[in-house]
Amino acid sequence: MCASASRLALLTPQEMAAADAAAIAGGIPGERLMEAAGRAVARAAMAAFRPCRTLVLAGPGNNGGDGYVAARLLEQAGWPVAVAALTPPREGSDAARAATRWRGPMRPFAPEEAARAGLVVDAVFGAGLARPVEGIVAATLAAAGGPILAVDVPSGLDGATGQARGYAPQAALTVTFFRRKPGHLLMPGRALCGRILLADIGLPESVLRTVRPSTWENGPGLWRLPAITPLAHKYSRGVVTILAGAGMTGAARLAAAGARRAGAGLVTLAAPDRAAGDVLRAGEPGVIVTEAPIAALLADARRDVWVIGPGMTAEEGTLAAFGAVASAGRRVVADAGLLAAAAGAPERLRGAAVLTPHEGEFTRLFGSPGTDRLCAARAAAARLGSVVLLKGPDTVVAAPDGRAAINAHAPPWLATAGTGDVLAGMIAALLAQGMPPFEAASAAAWLHGDAALRCGPGLVAEDLAAALQKTLEECRAT
Ligand SMILES: NC(=O)C1=CN([C@@H]2O[C@H](COP(=O)(O)OP(=O)(O)OC[C@H]3O[C@@H](n4cnc5c(N)ncnc54)[C@H](O)[C@@H]3O)[C@@H](O)[C@H]2O)[C@H](O)CC1
Ligand SMILES: [K+]
């Protein structure tokens, strides 16, 4: 794994525990890791908040241990700190030793204590969350009068899925260690964490070779955009063919704009009839419009990548068009109408390079993704042998081989009509320029979000393609 991808690795709580164990087996005392974790929490508190009456809520495990260390260091810095222990740590554990070094005031675990605090440090549960948070823990966290600084994760948040198990508080700041967890990027986890600080606690990078992560935060470093060689010509920069629907030609035009701006050398819109063709010709002059039948288009071997679905209806004809293109060995980005046409029968999309369903399309194809979007997208990708890009505020890109990327680099205003069509065209363009499907889908998702961030909340889909130019310039420069 290259260095930049390594930095983007996301570790599940289980993988984090394995990383800890590997480090400890490699001779790094757990106590040193805990001391480093607690110090990172104390430093983050001192950097983010003014000295105030601080209550550290300590759980029975190592999350609690981090909390005792942070309490001791904050008190040494002159902060008025008290600790409330849910239950004492297991005797002889690192957390127990950290607890014995805490000589300051102890308080009961009680809502009124949290209500009186200017800052609550939530060190109750972290990677070891075993069951929903409820009862006195939930009541005390919910009563926090001031901001919450969460250690590793807000207690109750599942680090693997980003879902709250029972109650999980809204943190102002979350300090996590070594690598982020999927739950720090998946919703609602990302929102509940508030600002996320990643601290180095001295775990060597070598533990990643032991853990072998398969989930990454999406970003440059996980993929590289195709270089534009001096000898490039339009065919070498990839040919994208987009099937246009009879009615909604706008979607195909948006896909064409996305494909062109993402660098495809030649983009063709295949119209179903003359009327549609005339409408399409009114669009971007740089797009070739043809009414030629699919069979004739397939005779040109350079037409390697196709987009099928935007603006198309969910009926047999759409599936038949896909069948003809896929059986000719061409790579298809399946979106919108094609996904709808295969509802309940996802195997009919076997052979597609990339599927780009939103939640509703995914549900109609594979059933509800439920609370574990990562797992659902991975299962769908493995089932079809295709990359599945499950769109949302936390878009998940899953490959058939188990790799997955979570894209947090996208603003909420991206959720507007037509942006999905642009994305489908962008994926096709990157495929046509030689990127493998997982990398092409991941890169397109990130570029798509970055362009939307540049456009601001007034975004309409037509703006995206134009904003892509700046995004691509900067991405290529890095
Ligand atoms: N490398 C690192 O990232 C380091 C992380 N550290 C911290 O260690 C915790 C994980 O510690 P662990 O002991 O495995 O789990 P927890 O502290 O989260 O607590 C588990 C403990 O709590 C019990 N429990 C779980 N859920 C509940 C519940 N709902 N109600 C009651 N009790 C519950 C469970 O039975 C266990 O006894 C990680 O998050 C980091 O904060 C290390 O300190 C340093 C290295
Ligand atoms: K916590």
Coordinates of C-alpha atoms in Angstrom, one line a residue, residues 130-459:
A130 CA -20.5 -4.2 23.2
R131 CA -24.2 -3.3 23.5
P132 CA -26.5 -0.3 23.2
V133 CA -25.8 2.7 25.5
E134 CA -28.8 3.4 27.7
G135 CA -29.7 4.0 31.3
I136 CA -27.4 6.1 33.5
V137 CA -24.7 6.4 30.8
A138 CA -27.2 7.7 28.2
A139 CA -28.8 10.0 30.8
T140 CA -25.5 11.4 32.0
L141 CA -24.2 12.1 28.5
A142 CA -27.5 13.6 27.4
A143 CA -27.4 16.0 30.4
A144 CA -24.0 17.5 29.5
G145 CA -24.3 21.2 30.1
G146 CA -21.3 22.2 28.0
P147 CA -19.5 20.8 24.9
I148 CA -18.5 17.1 24.8
L149 CA -15.0 16.0 23.8
A150 CA -15.3 12.4 22.8
V151 CA -12.4 10.0 23.2
D152 CA -12.0 7.8 20.1
V153 CA -15.8 8.0 19.3
P154 CA -18.8 9.4 21.0
S155 CA -19.9 6.5 23.3
G156 CA -22.6 4.5 21.7
L157 CA -21.3 5.1 18.2
D158 CA -20.4 2.0 16.3
G159 CA -17.0 2.7 14.8
A160 CA -17.6 0.1 12.1
T161 CA -20.9 1.4 10.7
G162 CA -21.3 5.0 12.0
Q163 CA -24.6 4.0 13.6
A164 CA -25.6 4.8 17.1
R165 CA -26.2 1.7 19.3
G166 CA -28.8 3.1 21.7
Y167 CA -27.8 6.6 22.6
A168 CA -24.8 8.4 21.3
P169 CA -24.1 12.1 22.2
Q170 CA -23.4 15.0 19.9
A171 CA -19.7 15.7 20.4
A172 CA -18.1 19.1 19.6
L173 CA -14.8 17.4 19.1
T174 CA -13.7 13.8 18.8
V175 CA -10.1 12.7 19.3
T176 CA -9.2 9.4 17.7
F177 CA -6.0 7.5 17.3
F178 CA -3.6 6.2 14.6
R179 CA -6.3 5.9 11.9
R180 CA -9.9 7.0 11.6
K181 CA -12.7 4.4 11.7
P182 CA -15.4 4.0 9.0
G183 CA -17.8 5.3 11.6
H184 CA -16.0 8.6 11.6
L185 CA -17.0 9.1 8.0
L186 CA -20.3 7.2 7.7
M187 CA -23.5 9.0 8.7
P188 CA -24.8 9.8 11.3
G189 CA -21.4 9.0 12.9
R190 CA -19.6 11.8 11.0
A191 CA -22.2 14.3 12.2
L192 CA -22.2 13.1 15.8
C193 CA -18.4 13.3 16.1
G194 CA -18.2 17.0 15.4
R195 CA -14.7 18.1 14.5
I196 CA -12.4 15.0 14.3
L197 CA -8.8 15.2 15.4
L198 CA -6.5 12.2 14.5
A199 CA -3.6 11.8 16.9
D200 CA -0.5 9.8 16.4
I201 CA 0.1 7.7 19.6
G202 CA 3.2 6.0 18.5
L203 CA 1.8 3.0 16.7
P204 CA 4.2 2.0 13.9
E205 CA 3.0 2.0 10.3
S206 CA 4.2 -1.6 10.2
V207 CA 1.0 -2.7 12.1
L208 CA -0.9 -2.0 8.9
R209 CA 0.9 -4.9 7.3
T210 CA -0.6 -7.1 10.0
V211 CA -4.0 -5.6 9.9
R212 CA -4.2 -5.3 6.0
P213 CA -7.0 -2.7 5.9
S214 CA -9.6 -2.9 3.1
T215 CA -11.5 0.3 3.7
W216 CA -10.2 3.8 2.9
E217 CA -11.3 7.4 3.1
N218 CA -11.7 8.4 -0.5
G219 CA -9.2 11.0 -1.7
P220 CA -6.3 11.8 -3.9
G221 CA -3.7 9.2 -2.9
L222 CA -6.1 6.3 -3.2
W223 CA -6.0 6.8 -6.9
R224 CA -4.1 8.8 -9.5
L225 CA -5.7 10.6 -12.4
P226 CA -4.6 9.5 -15.9
A227 CA -1.7 11.6 -17.3
I228 CA -2.3 13.4 -20.5
T229 CA 0.6 12.3 -22.6
P230 CA 2.1 14.6 -25.2
L231 CA 1.1 12.2 -27.9
A232 CA -2.5 12.2 -26.9
H233 CA -5.2 12.3 -29.5
K234 CA -8.9 12.2 -29.0
Y235 CA -9.2 8.5 -29.4
S236 CA -6.3 7.8 -27.0
R237 CA -8.1 9.9 -24.4
G238 CA -11.0 7.6 -24.5
V239 CA -14.3 7.3 -26.3
V240 CA -17.5 7.4 -24.3
T241 CA -20.9 6.5 -25.8
I242 CA -24.0 7.5 -24.0
L243 CA -27.4 6.1 -24.8
A244 CA -30.0 8.8 -24.6
G245 CA -33.6 8.2 -23.7
A246 CA -36.5 9.3 -26.0
G247 CA -38.0 11.6 -23.5
M248 CA -35.5 13.0 -21.0
T249 CA -32.6 13.9 -23.2
G250 CA -31.4 16.4 -20.6
A251 CA -30.0 13.6 -18.4
A252 CA -27.9 12.2 -21.3
R253 CA -26.6 15.7 -22.1
L254 CA -25.5 16.2 -18.4
A255 CA -23.7 12.8 -18.6
A256 CA -22.0 13.9 -21.8
A257 CA -20.9 17.2 -20.1
G258 CA -19.5 15.2 -17.2
A259 CA -17.7 12.9 -19.5
R260 CA -16.2 15.6 -21.6
R261 CA -15.0 17.7 -18.6
A262 CA -13.6 14.6 -16.9
G263 CA -11.3 14.3 -20.0
A264 CA -12.8 11.8 -22.4
G265 CA -11.4 12.5 -25.9
L266 CA -14.7 11.8 -27.8
V267 CA -18.2 11.7 -26.4
T268 CA -21.1 10.4 -28.5
L269 CA -24.8 10.7 -27.7
A270 CA -26.7 7.9 -29.3
A271 CA -30.3 9.1 -29.8
P272 CA -33.2 6.7 -30.2
D273 CA -34.8 8.7 -33.0
R274 CA -34.5 11.8 -35.2
A275 CA -36.6 13.9 -32.9
A276 CA -34.4 13.2 -29.9
G277 CA -31.3 13.6 -32.1
D278 CA -32.4 17.1 -33.1
V279 CA -32.9 18.1 -29.4
L280 CA -29.5 16.7 -28.5
R281 CA -27.8 18.6 -31.4
A282 CA -29.0 21.8 -29.7
G283 CA -26.7 20.9 -26.9
E284 CA -22.9 21.1 -26.6
P285 CA -21.4 21.4 -30.1
G286 CA -18.5 19.3 -28.9
V287 CA -20.7 16.2 -28.5
I288 CA -21.3 13.9 -31.5
V289 CA -24.9 13.0 -31.9
T290 CA -26.0 10.0 -33.8
E291 CA -29.2 8.0 -34.5
A292 CA -27.2 5.0 -35.6
P293 CA -28.4 1.7 -34.1
I294 CA -26.5 0.1 -31.2
A295 CA -25.3 -2.7 -33.5
A296 CA -23.7 -0.3 -35.8
L297 CA -22.1 1.6 -33.0
L298 CA -20.7 -1.6 -31.5
A299 CA -18.9 -2.2 -34.8
D300 CA -16.5 0.5 -33.8
A301 CA -14.2 -1.3 -31.3
R302 CA -13.0 2.1 -30.0
R303 CA -16.4 2.5 -28.3
D304 CA -15.2 0.7 -25.2
V305 CA -17.1 2.6 -22.5
W306 CA -20.8 3.2 -22.4
V307 CA -23.2 5.0 -20.1
I308 CA -26.7 3.4 -20.1
G309 CA -29.6 4.7 -17.9
P310 CA -29.6 8.5 -17.6
G311 CA -33.0 9.6 -19.0
M312 CA -33.9 6.1 -20.0
T313 CA -37.1 4.3 -18.9
A314 CA -37.2 1.2 -16.7
E315 CA -38.4 -1.2 -19.4
E316 CA -37.2 -4.2 -21.4
G317 CA -35.7 -2.1 -24.2
T318 CA -33.2 -0.5 -21.7
L319 CA -32.2 -3.9 -20.5
A320 CA -31.9 -5.2 -24.0
A321 CA -29.6 -2.3 -24.9
F322 CA -27.5 -3.1 -21.9
G323 CA -27.4 -6.8 -22.9
A324 CA -26.2 -6.0 -26.4
V325 CA -23.4 -3.7 -25.2
A326 CA -22.3 -5.9 -22.3
S327 CA -22.2 -9.0 -24.4
A328 CA -20.0 -7.2 -26.8
G329 CA -17.5 -7.0 -24.0
R330 CA -17.8 -3.2 -23.5
R331 CA -17.6 -1.6 -20.1
V332 CA -20.9 -0.1 -18.9
V333 CA -21.7 2.5 -16.3
A334 CA -25.2 1.6 -15.2
D335 CA -27.3 4.3 -13.8
A336 CA -30.9 5.6 -13.3
G337 CA -33.3 3.9 -15.8
L338 CA -31.1 0.8 -16.3
L339 CA -30.9 0.3 -12.6
A340 CA -34.7 0.7 -12.4
A341 CA -35.3 -1.7 -15.2
A342 CA -33.4 -4.5 -13.3
A343 CA -35.3 -3.9 -10.0
G344 CA -35.6 -7.1 -8.2
A345 CA -33.3 -8.9 -10.7
P346 CA -29.8 -7.5 -10.2
E347 CA -28.2 -10.4 -12.0
R348 CA -29.5 -8.9 -15.2
L349 CA -26.8 -6.3 -14.7
R350 CA -24.0 -8.8 -14.5
G351 CA -21.1 -7.6 -16.6
A352 CA -21.6 -3.9 -15.8
A353 CA -18.3 -2.2 -14.8
V354 CA -19.9 0.2 -12.4
L355 CA -23.4 0.6 -10.9
T356 CA -24.3 4.0 -9.4
P357 CA -27.4 3.5 -7.4
H358 CA -28.8 6.0 -4.9
E359 CA -30.4 4.5 -1.7
G360 CA -33.8 3.9 -3.4
E361 CA -32.3 2.3 -6.5
F362 CA -30.1 0.1 -4.4
T363 CA -33.1 -1.0 -2.3
R364 CA -35.1 -1.9 -5.4
L365 CA -32.2 -3.9 -6.8
F366 CA -30.7 -5.6 -3.7
G367 CA -33.0 -4.8 -0.8
S368 CA -32.4 -2.2 1.8
P369 CA -28.8 -1.5 2.6
G370 CA -29.9 -1.3 6.3
T371 CA -27.6 0.2 8.9
D372 CA -24.3 -1.1 7.5
R373 CA -23.9 0.6 4.1
L374 CA -20.3 -0.7 3.8
C375 CA -21.4 -4.3 4.2
A376 CA -24.4 -3.9 1.9
A377 CA -22.4 -2.3 -0.9
R378 CA -19.6 -4.9 -0.6
A379 CA -22.1 -7.7 -0.8
A380 CA -23.8 -6.2 -3.9
A381 CA -20.4 -5.7 -5.6
A382 CA -19.3 -9.3 -4.8
R383 CA -22.7 -10.6 -6.0
L384 CA -22.4 -9.0 -9.4
G385 CA -18.7 -8.8 -9.9
S386 CA -19.1 -5.0 -10.5
V387 CA -18.1 -1.9 -8.6
V388 CA -21.1 -0.5 -6.7
L389 CA -21.1 3.2 -5.9
L390 CA -23.9 3.6 -3.3
K391 CA -24.6 7.3 -3.4
G392 CA -25.4 9.4 -0.3
P393 CA -23.9 12.0 2.0
D394 CA -21.4 9.2 2.7
T395 CA -21.0 7.6 -0.7
V396 CA -19.6 4.2 -0.5
V397 CA -17.6 2.7 -3.4
A398 CA -17.3 -1.0 -3.1
A399 CA -15.2 -3.4 -5.3
P400 CA -16.0 -7.1 -5.9
D401 CA -12.6 -7.9 -4.3
G402 CA -13.7 -6.4 -1.0
R403 CA -12.0 -3.0 -1.2
A404 CA -14.2 0.0 -0.2
A405 CA -13.8 3.7 -0.1
I406 CA -16.0 6.1 1.8
N407 CA -16.4 9.6 0.2
A408 CA -16.9 12.3 2.8
H409 CA -15.7 15.0 0.4
A410 CA -19.0 16.2 -0.8
P411 CA -21.4 18.9 0.3
P412 CA -25.1 18.3 1.0
W413 CA -26.2 20.6 -1.9
L414 CA -24.8 18.0 -4.3
A415 CA -28.2 16.3 -3.7
T416 CA -30.0 18.0 -6.6
A417 CA -31.5 16.8 -9.9
G418 CA -29.0 15.8 -12.6
T419 CA -25.8 15.6 -10.6
G420 CA -26.0 11.8 -10.7
D421 CA -26.1 12.0 -14.5
V422 CA -22.9 14.1 -14.5
L423 CA -21.2 11.6 -12.1
A424 CA -22.1 8.7 -14.4
G425 CA -20.4 10.5 -17.3
M426 CA -17.4 11.3 -15.2
I427 CA -16.9 7.7 -14.2
A428 CA -17.2 6.6 -17.9
A429 CA -14.6 9.2 -18.9
L430 CA -12.1 8.0 -16.3
L431 CA -12.7 4.4 -17.3
A432 CA -12.2 5.3 -20.9
Q433 CA -8.8 7.0 -20.0
G434 CA -7.6 3.7 -18.5
M435 CA -8.5 3.8 -14.8
P436 CA -9.7 0.6 -13.3
P437 CA -13.4 0.6 -12.3
F438 CA -12.8 1.0 -8.5
E439 CA -10.3 3.8 -8.9
A440 CA -12.4 5.5 -11.7
A441 CA -15.6 5.4 -9.5
S442 CA -13.7 6.6 -6.4
A443 CA -11.9 9.4 -8.2
A444 CA -15.1 10.6 -10.0
A445 CA -17.0 10.6 -6.6
W446 CA -14.3 12.8 -5.1
L447 CA -13.9 15.1 -8.1
H448 CA -17.7 15.4 -8.2
G449 CA -17.9 16.5 -4.6
D450 CA -14.9 18.8 -4.9
A451 CA -16.5 20.6 -7.9
A452 CA -19.8 20.9 -5.9
L453 CA -17.9 22.4 -3.0
R454 CA -16.5 25.1 -5.4
C455 CA -20.0 25.8 -6.7
G456 CA -21.5 26.5 -3.4
P457 CA -25.1 25.9 -2.2
G458 CA -26.7 27.4 -5.3
L459 CA -25.4 24.5 -7.3

